[in-house]
Amino acid sequence: TTGKIDLQLELTRYIFVQLKRLNNNGSNILVNCPTLFDGKESVIKLITGLITISDTIANALNFINKIINAMNFTPTEVFVPCAEQIGKRRDYRSLQQLLQSIRENGYTDNKLHDDIIETCVRQSGSDVEQSREQDTLIQMIKNDDTRINVYMAVGKLRAAYLIAIRLGREDKVHSIRDDAQKSGQTAVYDICKKWLENRASEQ
């Protein structure tokens, strides 16, 4: 279609300008630079490449929106792989910018918002150096269950425990206790065990 050809031309020009700005031929970012006429998987790779090379997330999103509309992709299909890419680089500031740009572009679905953060944090894993930045992101997750699971995934079991007891979630406290035992977090194991014993005696 003509619309897709025009968008591809516009995109090629944009990629060229961004790579020139980076003084990079793109060989390590956009390997065999995919086009809009390749399969879905390749187009998603193109989109995650745009996030990596763009001077601002807002500029990248301008194109990503056009691609979503032209290709009839769902926001989840597009933004979750972007979050994965950002998570690999542990670039939490970029993720904050992505979330802000997504909201500003009218993507207000809470599940999408949570999925993006969860994917990024799970991909980044336990990050001691940027623990506070990672925490800030996890605290932005709106669904309590998801927040507990993400804290557990990166070994922040005390934080997971505090949410679980606030919600009275015995099942989650059991899981946190088991994780604490496996990972040698004895203080967390002890408080979980005590909470579960008190809970059992109340029933």
mmCIF file of C-alpha atoms in Angstrom:
data_model
loop_
_atom_site.group_PDB
_atom_site.id
_atom_site.type_symbol
_atom_site.label_atom_id
_atom_site.label_comp_id
_atom_site.label_asym_id
_atom_site.label_seq_id
_atom_site.Cartn_x
_atom_site.Cartn_y
_atom_site.Cartn_z
ATOM 1 C CA THR A 1 0.000 0.000 0.000
ATOM 2 C CA THR A 2 1.054 3.566 -0.696
ATOM 3 C CA GLY A 3 0.647 4.566 2.946
ATOM 4 C CA LYS A 4 3.052 1.868 4.059
ATOM 5 C CA ILE A 5 5.605 2.814 1.380
ATOM 6 C CA ASP A 6 5.445 6.481 2.423
ATOM 7 C CA LEU A 7 5.852 5.516 6.084
ATOM 8 C CA GLN A 8 8.837 3.277 5.230
ATOM 9 C CA LEU A 9 10.524 6.145 3.363
ATOM 10 C CA GLU A 10 9.904 8.508 6.274
ATOM 11 C CA LEU A 11 11.222 5.867 8.673
ATOM 12 C CA THR A 12 14.370 5.219 6.619
ATOM 13 C CA ARG A 13 15.167 8.947 6.610
ATOM 14 C CA TYR A 14 14.590 9.128 10.372
ATOM 15 C CA ILE A 15 16.829 6.101 11.072
ATOM 16 C CA PHE A 16 19.569 7.565 8.877
ATOM 17 C CA VAL A 17 19.451 10.912 10.770
ATOM 18 C CA GLN A 18 19.500 9.201 14.182
ATOM 19 C CA LEU A 19 22.402 6.903 13.285
ATOM 20 C CA LYS A 20 24.316 9.864 11.874
ATOM 21 C CA ARG A 21 23.722 11.703 15.162
ATOM 22 C CA LEU A 22 25.089 8.689 17.025
ATOM 23 C CA ASN A 23 27.948 8.403 14.535
ATOM 24 C CA ASN A 24 26.970 4.772 14.130
ATOM 25 C CA ASN A 25 26.182 2.693 11.051
ATOM 26 C CA GLY A 26 23.564 0.780 13.023
ATOM 27 C CA SER A 27 25.128 -2.606 12.389
ATOM 28 C CA ASN A 28 25.020 -3.492 16.078
ATOM 29 C CA ILE A 29 21.579 -2.003 16.772
ATOM 30 C CA LEU A 30 19.478 -2.628 13.674
ATOM 31 C CA VAL A 31 21.010 -5.790 12.277
ATOM 32 C CA ASN A 32 20.015 -6.145 8.572
ATOM 33 C CA CYS A 33 17.674 -3.218 9.264
ATOM 34 C CA PRO A 34 14.137 -4.689 9.079
ATOM 35 C CA THR A 35 11.428 -2.923 7.069
ATOM 36 C CA LEU A 36 7.668 -2.628 7.420
ATOM 37 C CA PHE A 37 7.343 -5.223 4.654
ATOM 38 C CA ASP A 38 9.011 -7.969 6.711
ATOM 39 C CA GLY A 39 7.125 -10.266 9.086
ATOM 40 C CA LYS A 40 5.664 -9.131 12.397
ATOM 41 C CA GLU A 41 8.674 -10.327 14.408
ATOM 42 C CA SER A 42 11.062 -8.263 12.262
ATOM 43 C CA VAL A 43 8.879 -5.155 12.520
ATOM 44 C CA ILE A 44 8.869 -5.510 16.328
ATOM 45 C CA LYS A 45 12.705 -5.672 16.156
ATOM 46 C CA LEU A 46 12.611 -2.496 14.062
ATOM 47 C CA ILE A 47 10.484 -0.816 16.743
ATOM 48 C CA THR A 48 12.782 -1.844 19.621
ATOM 49 C CA GLY A 49 15.686 -0.550 17.510
ATOM 50 C CA LEU A 50 13.944 2.822 17.203
ATOM 51 C CA ILE A 51 13.730 3.051 21.001
ATOM 52 C CA THR A 52 17.476 2.391 21.213
ATOM 53 C CA ILE A 53 18.652 4.898 18.573
ATOM 54 C CA SER A 54 16.222 7.789 19.046
ATOM 55 C CA ASP A 55 17.353 11.027 20.679
ATOM 56 C CA THR A 56 14.115 11.094 22.667
ATOM 57 C CA ILE A 57 11.501 8.475 23.503
ATOM 58 C CA ALA A 58 8.809 10.945 22.357
ATOM 59 C CA ASN A 59 10.331 11.043 18.851
ATOM 60 C CA ALA A 60 10.490 7.256 18.715
ATOM 61 C CA LEU A 61 6.885 7.010 19.887
ATOM 62 C CA ASN A 62 5.721 9.322 17.126
ATOM 63 C CA PHE A 63 6.860 6.665 14.630
ATOM 64 C CA ILE A 64 5.801 3.712 16.750
ATOM 65 C CA ASN A 65 2.227 5.073 16.815
ATOM 66 C CA LYS A 66 2.226 5.309 13.040
ATOM 67 C CA ILE A 67 3.529 1.730 12.773
ATOM 68 C CA ILE A 68 0.880 0.456 15.244
ATOM 69 C CA ASN A 69 -1.837 2.055 13.100
ATOM 70 C CA ALA A 70 -0.381 0.936 9.761
ATOM 71 C CA MET A 71 0.242 -2.656 10.878
ATOM 72 C CA ASN A 72 -2.775 -3.106 13.196
ATOM 73 C CA PHE A 73 -0.555 -4.166 16.102
ATOM 74 C CA THR A 74 -1.834 -4.122 19.677
ATOM 75 C CA PRO A 75 -0.008 -1.809 22.123
ATOM 76 C CA THR A 76 1.041 -4.847 24.198
ATOM 77 C CA GLU A 77 2.670 -6.542 21.182
ATOM 78 C CA VAL A 78 4.772 -3.442 20.662
ATOM 79 C CA PHE A 79 5.544 -1.931 24.055
ATOM 80 C CA VAL A 80 6.319 -5.109 26.027
ATOM 81 C CA PRO A 81 9.291 -6.020 23.747
ATOM 82 C CA CYS A 82 10.451 -2.379 24.060
ATOM 83 C CA ALA A 83 10.360 -2.744 27.852
ATOM 84 C CA GLU A 84 12.353 -5.972 27.562
ATOM 85 C CA GLN A 85 15.018 -4.194 25.517
ATOM 86 C CA ILE A 86 15.203 -1.334 28.041
ATOM 87 C CA GLY A 87 15.375 -3.867 30.908
ATOM 88 C CA LYS A 88 18.392 -5.557 29.323
ATOM 89 C CA ARG A 89 20.196 -2.208 29.470
ATOM 90 C CA ARG A 90 18.817 -1.464 32.970
ATOM 91 C CA ASP A 91 17.920 1.964 31.634
ATOM 92 C CA TYR A 92 15.149 2.843 34.089
ATOM 93 C CA ARG A 93 15.046 6.499 33.104
ATOM 94 C CA SER A 94 14.157 5.517 29.530
ATOM 95 C CA LEU A 95 11.396 3.297 30.865
ATOM 96 C CA GLN A 96 9.964 6.181 32.902
ATOM 97 C CA GLN A 97 10.014 8.303 29.725
ATOM 98 C CA LEU A 98 8.365 5.502 27.742
ATOM 99 C CA LEU A 99 5.568 5.198 30.328
ATOM 100 C CA GLN A 100 5.031 8.961 30.299
ATOM 101 C CA SER A 101 4.964 9.129 26.491
ATOM 102 C CA ILE A 102 2.594 6.166 26.317
ATOM 103 C CA ARG A 103 0.179 7.892 28.728
ATOM 104 C CA GLU A 104 0.438 11.165 26.806
ATOM 105 C CA ASN A 105 -0.461 9.260 23.633
ATOM 106 C CA GLY A 106 -3.684 8.000 25.166
ATOM 107 C CA TYR A 107 -2.632 4.474 26.171
ATOM 108 C CA THR A 108 -4.139 4.511 29.648
ATOM 109 C CA ASP A 109 -4.744 0.800 30.222
ATOM 110 C CA ASN A 110 -3.471 -0.150 33.708
ATOM 111 C CA LYS A 111 -2.621 -3.710 32.665
ATOM 112 C CA LEU A 112 -0.436 -2.458 29.807
ATOM 113 C CA HIS A 113 1.271 -0.049 32.237
ATOM 114 C CA ASP A 114 1.954 -2.881 34.728
ATOM 115 C CA ASP A 115 3.047 -5.352 32.020
ATOM 116 C CA ILE A 116 5.629 -2.858 30.736
ATOM 117 C CA ILE A 117 7.163 -2.326 34.196
ATOM 118 C CA GLU A 118 7.042 -6.034 35.078
ATOM 119 C CA THR A 119 8.777 -7.016 31.820
ATOM 120 C CA CYS A 120 11.502 -4.404 32.261
ATOM 121 C CA VAL A 121 12.239 -5.280 35.894
ATOM 122 C CA ARG A 122 12.165 -9.056 35.371
ATOM 123 C CA GLN A 123 14.575 -8.596 32.469
ATOM 124 C CA SER A 124 16.919 -6.419 34.540
ATOM 125 C CA GLY A 125 16.937 -8.949 37.404
ATOM 126 C CA SER A 126 18.462 -8.222 40.792
ATOM 127 C CA ASP A 127 20.127 -4.824 40.380
ATOM 128 C CA VAL A 128 22.100 -3.858 43.477
ATOM 129 C CA GLU A 129 23.704 -0.783 41.881
ATOM 130 C CA GLN A 130 20.392 0.826 40.935
ATOM 131 C CA SER A 131 18.226 -0.691 43.635
ATOM 132 C CA ARG A 132 16.439 2.578 44.440
ATOM 133 C CA GLU A 133 15.615 3.308 40.789
ATOM 134 C CA GLN A 134 14.276 -0.221 40.382
ATOM 135 C CA ASP A 135 12.185 0.198 43.534
ATOM 136 C CA THR A 136 10.665 3.421 42.229
ATOM 137 C CA LEU A 137 9.501 1.568 39.126
ATOM 138 C CA ILE A 138 8.079 -1.396 41.049
ATOM 139 C CA GLN A 139 6.133 0.992 43.306
ATOM 140 C CA MET A 140 4.471 2.400 40.172
ATOM 141 C CA ILE A 141 2.825 -0.989 39.481
ATOM 142 C CA LYS A 142 -0.881 -0.588 40.135
ATOM 143 C CA ASN A 143 -1.881 -4.228 40.701
ATOM 144 C CA ASP A 144 -0.852 -5.524 44.151
ATOM 145 C CA ASP A 145 -0.429 -9.140 43.020
ATOM 146 C CA THR A 146 1.847 -8.095 40.180
ATOM 147 C CA ARG A 147 3.867 -5.870 42.522
ATOM 148 C CA ILE A 148 4.396 -8.757 44.984
ATOM 149 C CA ASN A 149 5.434 -11.101 42.146
ATOM 150 C CA VAL A 150 7.913 -8.591 40.713
ATOM 151 C CA TYR A 151 9.492 -7.921 44.120
ATOM 152 C CA MET A 152 9.850 -11.684 44.540
ATOM 153 C CA ALA A 153 11.342 -12.080 41.057
ATOM 154 C CA VAL A 154 14.204 -9.712 41.911
ATOM 155 C CA GLY A 155 14.737 -11.091 45.423
ATOM 156 C CA LYS A 156 13.234 -8.142 47.329
ATOM 157 C CA LEU A 157 11.313 -10.438 49.619
ATOM 158 C CA ARG A 158 10.852 -8.078 52.562
ATOM 159 C CA ALA A 159 9.071 -5.556 50.330
ATOM 160 C CA ALA A 160 6.900 -8.368 48.919
ATOM 161 C CA TYR A 161 6.112 -9.571 52.464
ATOM 162 C CA LEU A 162 4.972 -6.106 53.606
ATOM 163 C CA ILE A 163 2.423 -5.867 50.784
ATOM 164 C CA ALA A 164 1.272 -9.472 51.296
ATOM 165 C CA ILE A 165 0.539 -9.015 55.019
ATOM 166 C CA ARG A 166 -1.210 -5.690 54.384
ATOM 167 C CA LEU A 167 -3.550 -7.590 52.057
ATOM 168 C CA GLY A 168 -3.757 -10.596 54.381
ATOM 169 C CA ARG A 169 -2.530 -12.850 51.569
ATOM 170 C CA GLU A 170 -1.589 -16.092 53.265
ATOM 171 C CA ASP A 171 -0.805 -17.807 49.907
ATOM 172 C CA LYS A 172 1.721 -15.105 49.036
ATOM 173 C CA VAL A 173 3.352 -15.184 52.491
ATOM 174 C CA HIS A 174 3.795 -18.965 52.035
ATOM 175 C CA SER A 175 5.528 -18.375 48.666
ATOM 176 C CA ILE A 176 7.712 -15.597 50.097
ATOM 177 C CA ARG A 177 8.696 -17.809 53.044
ATOM 178 C CA ASP A 178 9.704 -20.626 50.647
ATOM 179 C CA ASP A 179 11.719 -18.195 48.496
ATOM 180 C CA ALA A 180 13.395 -16.774 51.609
ATOM 181 C CA GLN A 181 14.393 -20.252 52.729
ATOM 182 C CA LYS A 182 15.847 -21.098 49.279
ATOM 183 C CA SER A 183 17.771 -17.830 49.006
ATOM 184 C CA GLY A 184 19.027 -17.779 52.599
ATOM 185 C CA GLN A 185 17.127 -14.596 53.613
ATOM 186 C CA THR A 186 16.700 -15.874 57.166
ATOM 187 C CA ALA A 187 15.242 -12.665 58.648
ATOM 188 C CA VAL A 188 12.431 -12.663 56.076
ATOM 189 C CA TYR A 189 11.924 -16.411 56.515
ATOM 190 C CA ASP A 190 11.504 -15.909 60.296
ATOM 191 C CA ILE A 191 8.965 -13.072 60.016
ATOM 192 C CA CYS A 192 6.929 -15.020 57.439
ATOM 193 C CA LYS A 193 6.965 -18.129 59.632
ATOM 194 C CA LYS A 194 5.886 -16.121 62.699
ATOM 195 C CA TRP A 195 3.088 -14.352 60.765
ATOM 196 C CA LEU A 196 1.772 -17.674 59.420
ATOM 197 C CA GLU A 197 1.872 -19.251 62.907
ATOM 198 C CA ASN A 198 -0.045 -16.305 64.391
ATOM 199 C CA ARG A 199 -2.534 -16.480 61.537
ATOM 200 C CA ALA A 200 -3.073 -20.223 62.121
ATOM 201 C CA SER A 201 -3.636 -19.718 65.864
ATOM 202 C CA GLU A 202 -6.255 -17.026 65.157
ATOM 203 C CA GLN A 203 -8.337 -19.349 62.996
#
